[in-house]
Amino acid sequence: MESIEHRTVNVNGINMHVAEKGKGPVILFLHGFPELWYTWRHQLVAFADLGHRAVAPDLRGYGDTDAPAEAASYTCFHVVGDLVALIESLGVESVFLVAHDWGAMIGWYLCLFRPDLVKAYVCLSVPFRPRHPKMKPIPTMRAFFGDDYYMCRFQDPGMEEEIAKYGSEVVLKKILTDRKPGPPCLPKGSPFGISPDSKLPSWLSQDDLNYYSTKFDRKGFTGGLNYYRALDLNWELTAAWTGAKVKVPVKFMVGELDLVYTTPGMKEYVHGGGFKKDVPMLDEDVVVMEGAAHFINQERAQEINSHIYDFINKF
C-alpha cells in the first residue's frame, strides 16, 4: 500500500485525485457509492505486480477530488468528460476498464460515448440498463419500489442531515456490510440502523473503515448523493442514445446476494438474452459468485483479480 503513488490531475475543470501503481498497459478502475479509490487497493497492488499500470481515481465529488455543489454538475457527461481527460493525461490511446456500482454505470456511459477509449470492460455488479423512452428513472422506481427505496430517498435534500445523525462510520459500515438481497429501502426514522455488536467481515478491517470514514467526515456525502440526484437529468440528456448498443468487449461479474442482481427483473435481463442483445460483445460466461454480496472486489479480491486478468489477456 505504501508504494501506491498519489497525485492530483486537472481534468475537465476540476482537480482529481488519482492513485496508481505499476508500469505497462493501463487498467482504469472506477469506484462506486459510497467508496473511494481505496476500494481497489487489492487490485492496484496485484495488477502492478502483473505488469500493468493500475490507475484508480476518486471520482468527482469523492475523497480528495473536487466536489461541485450542484447535482446538475454530476451528469454522465460531466463524469465521462472527467475520465476522457484523465485517460488523455495518462498518455495512452485506450485503457482496460474495470468498474463497480456507480463506477459501473459511468463505465457503461464511457463505452457508449467513447468506445474508442476502451479496449475491454470488466463490469462488476451493475449490468447495462437501456434507456426507456417513456420511463423516467425516479418516478418509475418510486412506482415500483415505494418512497423508501434508497434511490428515491437519496433525492431528499435532508438525507445528509439523516446521515449526520448516525455519523460516517456507522453509515459506511451499514452499507458496506449489508448482505440483504433485493431492492434496499431506507425507512424514515431508522435508515441506517445497525446492531451495536455487529462485527466487521474478514475482508473489511477497522483500519479500512477508518480510512473511508475519515474521508467522508471531511468531504461529506453530497457529492456521492448527487449522482443519484442527476439520474432523471441523465435520462433527459441521453435521448439520442435510446436503442444504442454497447460495442465493446465486456465481462460481467456479480455476487449471488447482490442488491442489484436480486432486484426483481434483473436476473431475467442478465440471463434471458436482453443483456446480450444490448451488449453484443458480452462474454457468454457471466460470473455469479456464490455466497458473495455487492462489494465483490473487496470481498472476493483474489477471485475477481483472476477473472479480470484472464479476460483482459484476450486483448
PDB file of N, CA and C in Angstrom, residues 212-246:
ATOM      1  N   TYR A 212     -12.058   5.099   5.074  1.00  0.00           N
ATOM      2  CA  TYR A 212     -13.271   5.591   4.414  1.00  0.00           C
ATOM      3  C   TYR A 212     -13.935   6.701   5.244  1.00  0.00           C
ATOM      4  N   SER A 213     -14.158   6.433   6.513  1.00  0.00           N
ATOM      5  CA  SER A 213     -14.954   7.357   7.329  1.00  0.00           C
ATOM      6  C   SER A 213     -14.233   8.689   7.526  1.00  0.00           C
ATOM      7  N   THR A 214     -12.902   8.658   7.617  1.00  0.00           N
ATOM      8  CA  THR A 214     -12.146   9.912   7.746  1.00  0.00           C
ATOM      9  C   THR A 214     -12.348  10.791   6.522  1.00  0.00           C
ATOM     10  N   LYS A 215     -12.315  10.174   5.337  1.00  0.00           N
ATOM     11  CA  LYS A 215     -12.503  10.937   4.091  1.00  0.00           C
ATOM     12  C   LYS A 215     -13.938  11.470   3.986  1.00  0.00           C
ATOM     13  N   PHE A 216     -14.919  10.648   4.360  1.00  0.00           N
ATOM     14  CA  PHE A 216     -16.315  11.105   4.273  1.00  0.00           C
ATOM     15  C   PHE A 216     -16.653  12.117   5.366  1.00  0.00           C
ATOM     16  N   ASP A 217     -15.995  12.004   6.520  1.00  0.00           N
ATOM     17  CA  ASP A 217     -16.173  13.025   7.555  1.00  0.00           C
ATOM     18  C   ASP A 217     -15.740  14.383   7.026  1.00  0.00           C
ATOM     19  N   ARG A 218     -14.657  14.391   6.250  1.00  0.00           N
ATOM     20  CA  ARG A 218     -14.119  15.643   5.741  1.00  0.00           C
ATOM     21  C   ARG A 218     -14.932  16.166   4.545  1.00  0.00           C
ATOM     22  N   LYS A 219     -15.284  15.255   3.645  1.00  0.00           N
ATOM     23  CA  LYS A 219     -15.901  15.653   2.380  1.00  0.00           C
ATOM     24  C   LYS A 219     -17.422  15.712   2.464  1.00  0.00           C
ATOM     25  N   GLY A 220     -18.005  14.841   3.277  1.00  0.00           N
ATOM     26  CA  GLY A 220     -19.460  14.717   3.298  1.00  0.00           C
ATOM     27  C   GLY A 220     -19.945  13.780   2.200  1.00  0.00           C
ATOM     28  N   PHE A 221     -21.247  13.543   2.169  1.00  0.00           N
ATOM     29  CA  PHE A 221     -21.845  12.584   1.238  1.00  0.00           C
ATOM     30  C   PHE A 221     -22.540  13.245   0.051  1.00  0.00           C
ATOM     31  N   THR A 222     -22.594  14.578   0.026  1.00  0.00           N
ATOM     32  CA  THR A 222     -23.380  15.252  -1.014  1.00  0.00           C
ATOM     33  C   THR A 222     -22.896  14.898  -2.414  1.00  0.00           C
ATOM     34  N   GLY A 223     -21.589  14.869  -2.633  1.00  0.00           N
ATOM     35  CA  GLY A 223     -21.063  14.522  -3.952  1.00  0.00           C
ATOM     36  C   GLY A 223     -21.564  13.183  -4.435  1.00  0.00           C
ATOM     37  N   GLY A 224     -21.474  12.182  -3.574  1.00  0.00           N
ATOM     38  CA  GLY A 224     -21.949  10.847  -3.945  1.00  0.00           C
ATOM     39  C   GLY A 224     -23.451  10.807  -4.181  1.00  0.00           C
ATOM     40  N   LEU A 225     -24.208  11.496  -3.332  1.00  0.00           N
ATOM     41  CA  LEU A 225     -25.661  11.526  -3.484  1.00  0.00           C
ATOM     42  C   LEU A 225     -26.081  12.254  -4.758  1.00  0.00           C
ATOM     43  N   ASN A 226     -25.262  13.193  -5.207  1.00  0.00           N
ATOM     44  CA  ASN A 226     -25.611  13.967  -6.397  1.00  0.00           C
ATOM     45  C   ASN A 226     -25.655  13.114  -7.661  1.00  0.00           C
ATOM     46  N   TYR A 227     -24.943  11.995  -7.682  1.00  0.00           N
ATOM     47  CA  TYR A 227     -25.042  11.088  -8.833  1.00  0.00           C
ATOM     48  C   TYR A 227     -26.481  10.571  -8.953  1.00  0.00           C
ATOM     49  N   TYR A 228     -27.068  10.222  -7.810  1.00  0.00           N
ATOM     50  CA  TYR A 228     -28.461   9.755  -7.801  1.00  0.00           C
ATOM     51  C   TYR A 228     -29.421  10.897  -8.151  1.00  0.00           C
ATOM     52  N   ARG A 229     -29.084  12.091  -7.685  1.00  0.00           N
ATOM     53  CA  ARG A 229     -29.952  13.242  -7.921  1.00  0.00           C
ATOM     54  C   ARG A 229     -29.917  13.709  -9.382  1.00  0.00           C
ATOM     55  N   ALA A 230     -28.926  13.247 -10.124  1.00  0.00           N
ATOM     56  CA  ALA A 230     -28.833  13.588 -11.547  1.00  0.00           C
ATOM     57  C   ALA A 230     -29.397  12.483 -12.443  1.00  0.00           C
ATOM     58  N   LEU A 231     -29.978  11.443 -11.863  1.00  0.00           N
ATOM     59  CA  LEU A 231     -30.485  10.324 -12.667  1.00  0.00           C
ATOM     60  C   LEU A 231     -31.533  10.757 -13.688  1.00  0.00           C
ATOM     61  N   ASP A 232     -32.493  11.532 -13.254  1.00  0.00           N
ATOM     62  CA  ASP A 232     -33.539  11.981 -14.190  1.00  0.00           C
ATOM     63  C   ASP A 232     -32.967  12.909 -15.251  1.00  0.00           C
ATOM     64  N   LEU A 233     -32.006  13.737 -14.863  1.00  0.00           N
ATOM     65  CA  LEU A 233     -31.367  14.633 -15.828  1.00  0.00           C
ATOM     66  C   LEU A 233     -30.584  13.819 -16.868  1.00  0.00           C
ATOM     67  N   ASN A 234     -29.879  12.771 -16.416  1.00  0.00           N
ATOM     68  CA  ASN A 234     -29.192  11.877 -17.362  1.00  0.00           C
ATOM     69  C   ASN A 234     -30.175  11.325 -18.392  1.00  0.00           C
ATOM     70  N   TRP A 235     -31.325  10.901 -17.901  1.00  0.00           N
ATOM     71  CA  TRP A 235     -32.355  10.325 -18.787  1.00  0.00           C
ATOM     72  C   TRP A 235     -32.794  11.352 -19.834  1.00  0.00           C
ATOM     73  N   GLU A 236     -32.993  12.580 -19.395  1.00  0.00           N
ATOM     74  CA  GLU A 236     -33.400  13.640 -20.331  1.00  0.00           C
ATOM     75  C   GLU A 236     -32.316  13.912 -21.377  1.00  0.00           C
ATOM     76  N   LEU A 237     -31.069  13.925 -20.937  1.00  0.00           N
ATOM     77  CA  LEU A 237     -29.962  14.308 -21.816  1.00  0.00           C
ATOM     78  C   LEU A 237     -29.529  13.208 -22.785  1.00  0.00           C
ATOM     79  N   THR A 238     -29.898  11.964 -22.489  1.00  0.00           N
ATOM     80  CA  THR A 238     -29.396  10.844 -23.307  1.00  0.00           C
ATOM     81  C   THR A 238     -30.449  10.299 -24.272  1.00  0.00           C
ATOM     82  N   ALA A 239     -31.456  11.100 -24.601  1.00  0.00           N
ATOM     83  CA  ALA A 239     -32.495  10.641 -25.526  1.00  0.00           C
ATOM     84  C   ALA A 239     -31.902  10.171 -26.859  1.00  0.00           C
ATOM     85  N   ALA A 240     -30.827  10.806 -27.289  1.00  0.00           N
ATOM     86  CA  ALA A 240     -30.213  10.449 -28.573  1.00  0.00           C
ATOM     87  C   ALA A 240     -29.591   9.051 -28.558  1.00  0.00           C
ATOM     88  N   TRP A 241     -29.387   8.482 -27.366  1.00  0.00           N
ATOM     89  CA  TRP A 241     -28.794   7.142 -27.260  1.00  0.00           C
ATOM     90  C   TRP A 241     -29.850   6.061 -27.003  1.00  0.00           C
ATOM     91  N   THR A 242     -31.110   6.407 -27.102  1.00  0.00           N
ATOM     92  CA  THR A 242     -32.162   5.402 -26.969  1.00  0.00           C
ATOM     93  C   THR A 242     -31.945   4.318 -28.024  1.00  0.00           C
ATOM     94  N   GLY A 243     -31.890   3.078 -27.588  1.00  0.00           N
ATOM     95  CA  GLY A 243     -31.698   1.954 -28.502  1.00  0.00           C
ATOM     96  C   GLY A 243     -30.254   1.680 -28.875  1.00  0.00           C
ATOM     97  N   ALA A 244     -29.314   2.507 -28.396  1.00  0.00           N
ATOM     98  CA  ALA A 244     -27.896   2.305 -28.728  1.00  0.00           C
ATOM     99  C   ALA A 244     -27.361   1.059 -28.030  1.00  0.00           C
ATOM    100  N   LYS A 245     -26.485   0.339 -28.709  1.00  0.00           N
ATOM    101  CA  LYS A 245     -25.856  -0.857 -28.151  1.00  0.00           C
ATOM    102  C   LYS A 245     -24.424  -0.542 -27.731  1.00  0.00           C
ATOM    103  N   VAL A 246     -23.950  -1.290 -26.763  1.00  0.00           N
ATOM    104  CA  VAL A 246     -22.572  -1.136 -26.293  1.00  0.00           C
ATOM    105  C   VAL A 246     -21.678  -2.019 -27.154  1.00  0.00           C
TER     106      VAL A 246
END
